[in-house]
CSV table of C-alpha atoms in Angstrom, one decimal:
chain,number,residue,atom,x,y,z
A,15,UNK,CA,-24.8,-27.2,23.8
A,16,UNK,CA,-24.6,-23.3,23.6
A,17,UNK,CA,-21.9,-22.9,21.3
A,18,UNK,CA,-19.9,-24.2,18.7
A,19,UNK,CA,-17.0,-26.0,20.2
A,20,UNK,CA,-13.9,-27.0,17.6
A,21,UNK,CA,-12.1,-29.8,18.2
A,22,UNK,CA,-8.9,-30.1,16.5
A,23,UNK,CA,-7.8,-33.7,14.9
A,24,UNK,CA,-4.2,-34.5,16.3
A,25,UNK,CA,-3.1,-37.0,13.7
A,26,UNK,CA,-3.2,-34.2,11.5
A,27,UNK,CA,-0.8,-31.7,14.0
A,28,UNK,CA,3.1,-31.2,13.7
A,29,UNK,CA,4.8,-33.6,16.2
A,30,UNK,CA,8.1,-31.9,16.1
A,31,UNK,CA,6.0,-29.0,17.9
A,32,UNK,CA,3.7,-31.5,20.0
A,33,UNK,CA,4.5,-29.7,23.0
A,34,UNK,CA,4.3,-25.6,21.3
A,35,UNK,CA,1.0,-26.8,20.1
A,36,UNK,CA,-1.2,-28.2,22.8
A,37,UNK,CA,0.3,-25.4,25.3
A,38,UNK,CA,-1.2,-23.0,22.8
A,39,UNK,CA,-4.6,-25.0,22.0
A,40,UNK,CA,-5.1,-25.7,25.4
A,41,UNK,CA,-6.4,-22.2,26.0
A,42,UNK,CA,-8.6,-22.0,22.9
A,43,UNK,CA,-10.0,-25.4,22.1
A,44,UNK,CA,-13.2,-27.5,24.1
A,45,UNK,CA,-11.7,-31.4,22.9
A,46,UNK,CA,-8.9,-33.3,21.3
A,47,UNK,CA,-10.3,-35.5,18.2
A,48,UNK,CA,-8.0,-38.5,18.4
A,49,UNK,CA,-8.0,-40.8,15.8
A,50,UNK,CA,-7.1,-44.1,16.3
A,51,UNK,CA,-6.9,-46.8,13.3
A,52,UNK,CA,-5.4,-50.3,13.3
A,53,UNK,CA,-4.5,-50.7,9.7
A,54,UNK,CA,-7.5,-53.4,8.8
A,55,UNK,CA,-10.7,-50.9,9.2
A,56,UNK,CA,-8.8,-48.6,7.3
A,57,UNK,CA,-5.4,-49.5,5.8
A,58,UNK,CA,-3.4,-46.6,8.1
A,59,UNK,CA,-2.0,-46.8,11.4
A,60,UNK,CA,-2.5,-43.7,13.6
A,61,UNK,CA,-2.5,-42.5,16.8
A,62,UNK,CA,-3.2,-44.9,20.1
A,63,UNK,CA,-4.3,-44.6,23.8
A,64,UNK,CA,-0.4,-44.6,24.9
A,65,UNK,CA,-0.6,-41.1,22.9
A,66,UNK,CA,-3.8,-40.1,24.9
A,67,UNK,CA,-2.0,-41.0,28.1
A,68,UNK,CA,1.1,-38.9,26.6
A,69,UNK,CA,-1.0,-35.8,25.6
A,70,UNK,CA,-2.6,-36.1,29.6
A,71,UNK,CA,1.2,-35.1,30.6
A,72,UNK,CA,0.7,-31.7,29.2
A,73,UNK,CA,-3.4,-30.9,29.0
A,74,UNK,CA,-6.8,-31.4,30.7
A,75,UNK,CA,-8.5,-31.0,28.1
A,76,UNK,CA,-11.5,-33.3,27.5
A,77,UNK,CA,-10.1,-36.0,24.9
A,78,UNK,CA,-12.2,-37.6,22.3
A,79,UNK,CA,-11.3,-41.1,20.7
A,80,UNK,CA,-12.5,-42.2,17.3
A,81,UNK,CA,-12.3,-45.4,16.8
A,82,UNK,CA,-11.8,-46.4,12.9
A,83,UNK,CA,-11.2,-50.1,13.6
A,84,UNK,CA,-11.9,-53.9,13.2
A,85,UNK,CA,-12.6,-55.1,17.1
A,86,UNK,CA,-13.8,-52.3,18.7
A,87,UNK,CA,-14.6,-54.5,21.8
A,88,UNK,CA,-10.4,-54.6,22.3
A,89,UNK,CA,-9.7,-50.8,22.0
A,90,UNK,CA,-12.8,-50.2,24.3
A,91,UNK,CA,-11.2,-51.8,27.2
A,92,UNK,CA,-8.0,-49.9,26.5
A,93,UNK,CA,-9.6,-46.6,26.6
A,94,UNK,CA,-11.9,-47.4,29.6
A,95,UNK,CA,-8.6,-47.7,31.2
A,96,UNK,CA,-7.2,-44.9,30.9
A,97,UNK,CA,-10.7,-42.8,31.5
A,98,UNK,CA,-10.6,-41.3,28.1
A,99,UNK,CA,-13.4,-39.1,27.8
A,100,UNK,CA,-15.4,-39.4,24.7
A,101,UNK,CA,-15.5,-43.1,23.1
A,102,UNK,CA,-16.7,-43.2,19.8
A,103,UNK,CA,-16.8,-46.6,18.0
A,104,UNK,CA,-18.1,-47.0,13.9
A,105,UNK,CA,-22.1,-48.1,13.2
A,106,UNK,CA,-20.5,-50.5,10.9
A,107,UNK,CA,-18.9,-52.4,13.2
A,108,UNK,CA,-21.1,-52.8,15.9
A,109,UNK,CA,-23.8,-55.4,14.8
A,110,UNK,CA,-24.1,-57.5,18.2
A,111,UNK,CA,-21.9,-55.3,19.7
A,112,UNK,CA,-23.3,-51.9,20.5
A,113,UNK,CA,-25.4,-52.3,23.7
A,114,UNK,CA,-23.0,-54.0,25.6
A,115,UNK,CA,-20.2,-51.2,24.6
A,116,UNK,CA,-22.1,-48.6,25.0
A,117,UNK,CA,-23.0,-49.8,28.6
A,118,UNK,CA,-19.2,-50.6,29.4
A,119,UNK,CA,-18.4,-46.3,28.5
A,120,UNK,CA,-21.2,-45.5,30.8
A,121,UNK,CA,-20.4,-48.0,33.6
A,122,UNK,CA,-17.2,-46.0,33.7
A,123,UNK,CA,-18.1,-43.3,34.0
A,124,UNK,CA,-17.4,-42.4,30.1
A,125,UNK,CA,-19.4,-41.1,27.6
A,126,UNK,CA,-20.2,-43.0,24.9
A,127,UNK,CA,-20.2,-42.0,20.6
A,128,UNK,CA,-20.7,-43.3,17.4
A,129,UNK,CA,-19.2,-42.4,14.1
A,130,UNK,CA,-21.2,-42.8,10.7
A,131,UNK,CA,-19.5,-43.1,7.2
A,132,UNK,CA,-21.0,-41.0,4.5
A,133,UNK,CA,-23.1,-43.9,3.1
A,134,UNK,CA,-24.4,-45.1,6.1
A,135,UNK,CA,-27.8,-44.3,6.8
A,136,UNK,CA,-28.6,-42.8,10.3
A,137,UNK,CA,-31.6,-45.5,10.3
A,138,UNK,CA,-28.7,-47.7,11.3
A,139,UNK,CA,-28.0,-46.6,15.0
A,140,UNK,CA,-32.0,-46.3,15.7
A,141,UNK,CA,-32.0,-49.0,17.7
A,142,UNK,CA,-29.6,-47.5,20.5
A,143,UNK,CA,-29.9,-43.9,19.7
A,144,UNK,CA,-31.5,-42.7,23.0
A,145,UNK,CA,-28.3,-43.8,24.6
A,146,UNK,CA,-25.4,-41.8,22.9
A,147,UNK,CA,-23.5,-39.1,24.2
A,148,UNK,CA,-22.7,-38.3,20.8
A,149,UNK,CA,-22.9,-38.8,16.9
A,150,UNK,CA,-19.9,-38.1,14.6
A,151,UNK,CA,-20.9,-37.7,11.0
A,152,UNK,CA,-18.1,-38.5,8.3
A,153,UNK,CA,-18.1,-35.8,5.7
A,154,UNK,CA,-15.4,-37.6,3.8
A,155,UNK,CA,-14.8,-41.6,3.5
A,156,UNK,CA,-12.8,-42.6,7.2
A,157,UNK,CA,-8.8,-43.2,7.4
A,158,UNK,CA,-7.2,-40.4,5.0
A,159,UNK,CA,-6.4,-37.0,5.7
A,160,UNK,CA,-7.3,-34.3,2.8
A,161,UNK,CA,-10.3,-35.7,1.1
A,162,UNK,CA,-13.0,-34.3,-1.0
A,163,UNK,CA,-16.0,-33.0,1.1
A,164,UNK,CA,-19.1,-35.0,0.8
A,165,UNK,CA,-21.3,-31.8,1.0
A,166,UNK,CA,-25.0,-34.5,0.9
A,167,UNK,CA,-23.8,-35.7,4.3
A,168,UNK,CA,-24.9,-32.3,5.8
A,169,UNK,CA,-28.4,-33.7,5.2
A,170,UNK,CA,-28.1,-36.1,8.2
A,171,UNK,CA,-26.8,-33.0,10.9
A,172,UNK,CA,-30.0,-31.2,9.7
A,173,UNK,CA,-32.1,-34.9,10.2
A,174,UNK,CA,-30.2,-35.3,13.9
A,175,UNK,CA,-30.8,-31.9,15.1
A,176,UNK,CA,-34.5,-32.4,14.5
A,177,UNK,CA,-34.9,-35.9,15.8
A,178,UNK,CA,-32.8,-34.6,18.9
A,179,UNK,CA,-35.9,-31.5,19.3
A,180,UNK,CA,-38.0,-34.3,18.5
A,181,UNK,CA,-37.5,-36.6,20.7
A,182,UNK,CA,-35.6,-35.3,23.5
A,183,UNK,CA,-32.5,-36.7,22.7
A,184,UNK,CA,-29.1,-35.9,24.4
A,185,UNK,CA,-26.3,-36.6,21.8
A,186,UNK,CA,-24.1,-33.8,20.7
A,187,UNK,CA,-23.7,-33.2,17.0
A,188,UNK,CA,-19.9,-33.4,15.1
A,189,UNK,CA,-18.8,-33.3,12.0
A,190,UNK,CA,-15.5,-34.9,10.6
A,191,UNK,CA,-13.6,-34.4,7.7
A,192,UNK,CA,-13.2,-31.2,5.2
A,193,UNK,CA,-13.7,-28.7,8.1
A,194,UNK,CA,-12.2,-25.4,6.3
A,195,UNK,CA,-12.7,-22.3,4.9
A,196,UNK,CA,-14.6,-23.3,1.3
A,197,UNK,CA,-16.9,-25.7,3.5
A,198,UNK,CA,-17.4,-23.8,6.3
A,199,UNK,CA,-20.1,-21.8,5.1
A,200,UNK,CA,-22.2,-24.9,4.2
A,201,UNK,CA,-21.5,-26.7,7.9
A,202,UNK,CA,-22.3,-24.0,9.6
A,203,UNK,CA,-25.9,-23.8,7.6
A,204,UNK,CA,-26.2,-27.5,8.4
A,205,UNK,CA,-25.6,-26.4,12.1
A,206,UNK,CA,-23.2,-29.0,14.0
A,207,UNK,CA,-22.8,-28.8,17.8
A,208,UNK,CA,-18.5,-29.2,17.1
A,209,UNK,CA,-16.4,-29.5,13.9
A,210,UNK,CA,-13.7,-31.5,13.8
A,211,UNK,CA,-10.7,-29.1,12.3
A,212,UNK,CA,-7.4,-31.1,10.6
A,213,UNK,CA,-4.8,-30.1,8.0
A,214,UNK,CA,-7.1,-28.0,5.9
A,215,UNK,CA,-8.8,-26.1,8.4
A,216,UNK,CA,-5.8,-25.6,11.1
A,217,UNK,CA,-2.8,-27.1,11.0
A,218,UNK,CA,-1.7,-26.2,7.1
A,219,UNK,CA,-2.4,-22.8,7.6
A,220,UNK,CA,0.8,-22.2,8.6
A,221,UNK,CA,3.8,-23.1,10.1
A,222,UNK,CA,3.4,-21.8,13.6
A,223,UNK,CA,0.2,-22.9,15.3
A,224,UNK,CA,-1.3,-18.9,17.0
A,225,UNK,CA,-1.0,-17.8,13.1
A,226,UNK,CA,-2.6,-20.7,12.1
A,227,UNK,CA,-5.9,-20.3,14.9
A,228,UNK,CA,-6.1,-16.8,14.1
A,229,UNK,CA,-6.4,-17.2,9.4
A,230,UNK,CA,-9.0,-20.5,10.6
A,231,UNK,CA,-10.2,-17.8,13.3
A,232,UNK,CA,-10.8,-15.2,10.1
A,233,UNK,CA,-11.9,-18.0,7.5
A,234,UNK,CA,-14.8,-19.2,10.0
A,235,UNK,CA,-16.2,-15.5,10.5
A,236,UNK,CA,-16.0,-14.4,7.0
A,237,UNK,CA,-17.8,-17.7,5.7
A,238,UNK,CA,-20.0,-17.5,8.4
A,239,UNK,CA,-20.7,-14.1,9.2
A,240,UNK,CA,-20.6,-15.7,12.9
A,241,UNK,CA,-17.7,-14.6,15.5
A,242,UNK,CA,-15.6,-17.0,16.6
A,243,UNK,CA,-16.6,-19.0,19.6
């Protein structure tokens, strides 16, 4: 990946303005972070593939599932379906499960992720690693919007990047959660392939979504002396 891509989390947008907002993101963004939760992973219920086939109404952009839930195996299928894009599933819920899931995304056609919660060592997805597409990092615990931002996970984007030159490796690099102007200095030193960008880093800026892009647009250049991609 040559660039930074940012990939804004739509469970985190304003769905009175669903519509205003995509038409405007669809020019500026790479993917759609779509969190989907099933209220037993995590105790919230989110967003679904109905809203990913909703969403495909209105944009082409590449969309990218995370997957905080309980049978992953059952959401999978769901997603295969409807040829969503990315599929990313959590390490912690994969024991027994990963080879053959990973292998269903691909059959398809799909490309295949996996999420990691801050405590989970990246040890723990060894076994399949050559296989991913992608590895999400949580920078704060999984299911809650506006957390505080686990600035030690940063350690393991540093570790992937240079098992990726290492070994050859494929996977793209993302980080989730806390993506905003007092972190971005720190993730950017870290050096993710795409930031996930919510409530703190987009959406809350303001009310209307260009004015919004363009203060996360001035945050992430001041902070990181970098221009925007």
């Amino acid at each position: 990946m040559n660039k930074v891509e940012f990939s804004p989390s739509l469970m985190t947008m304003d769905l009175d303005k669903f519509k205003q907002q995509i038409t405007f993101l669809n020019n500026h963004v790479d993917s759609y972070h779509i969190d989907i939760m099933d209220g037993h992973y995590v105790p919230n219920i989110t967003l679904s593939p109905w809203f990913i086939e909703e969403l495909r109404k209105i944009s082409e952009i590449p969309m990218s599932a995370h997957l905080m839930v309980a049978d992953p195996s059952f959401w999978v299928q769901q997603l295969v379906d409807i040829k969503c894009e990315w599929i990313c599933m959590h390490a912690e819920v994969l024991d027994g499960l990963a080879f053959r899931l990973i292998d269903q995304i691909h059959d398809a056609g799909l490309k295949a992720g996996i999420v990691i919660n801050p405590e989970t060592p990246i040890e723990s997805i060894f076994p399949y690693i050559e296989l991913l597409d992608k590895i999400t990092i949580m920078t704060v615990d999984p299911g809650f919007a506006g957390q505080r931002f686990i600035e030690s996970t940063l350690d393991k984007i540093v570790d992937l990047r240079k098992l990726r030159e290492e070994k050859g490796y494929h996977y793209v690099i993302e980080m989730d959660g806390s993506s905003n102007r007092k972190s971005f200095k720190q993730i950017d030193a870290a050096g993710p392939d795409i930031y996930i960008v919510g409530r703190s880093g987009l959406f809350g800026l303001d009310e209307e979504i260009e004015k919004a892009w363009e203060i996360m647009s001035t945050d992430y250049e001041e902070m990181t002396g970098k221009k925007m991609p």
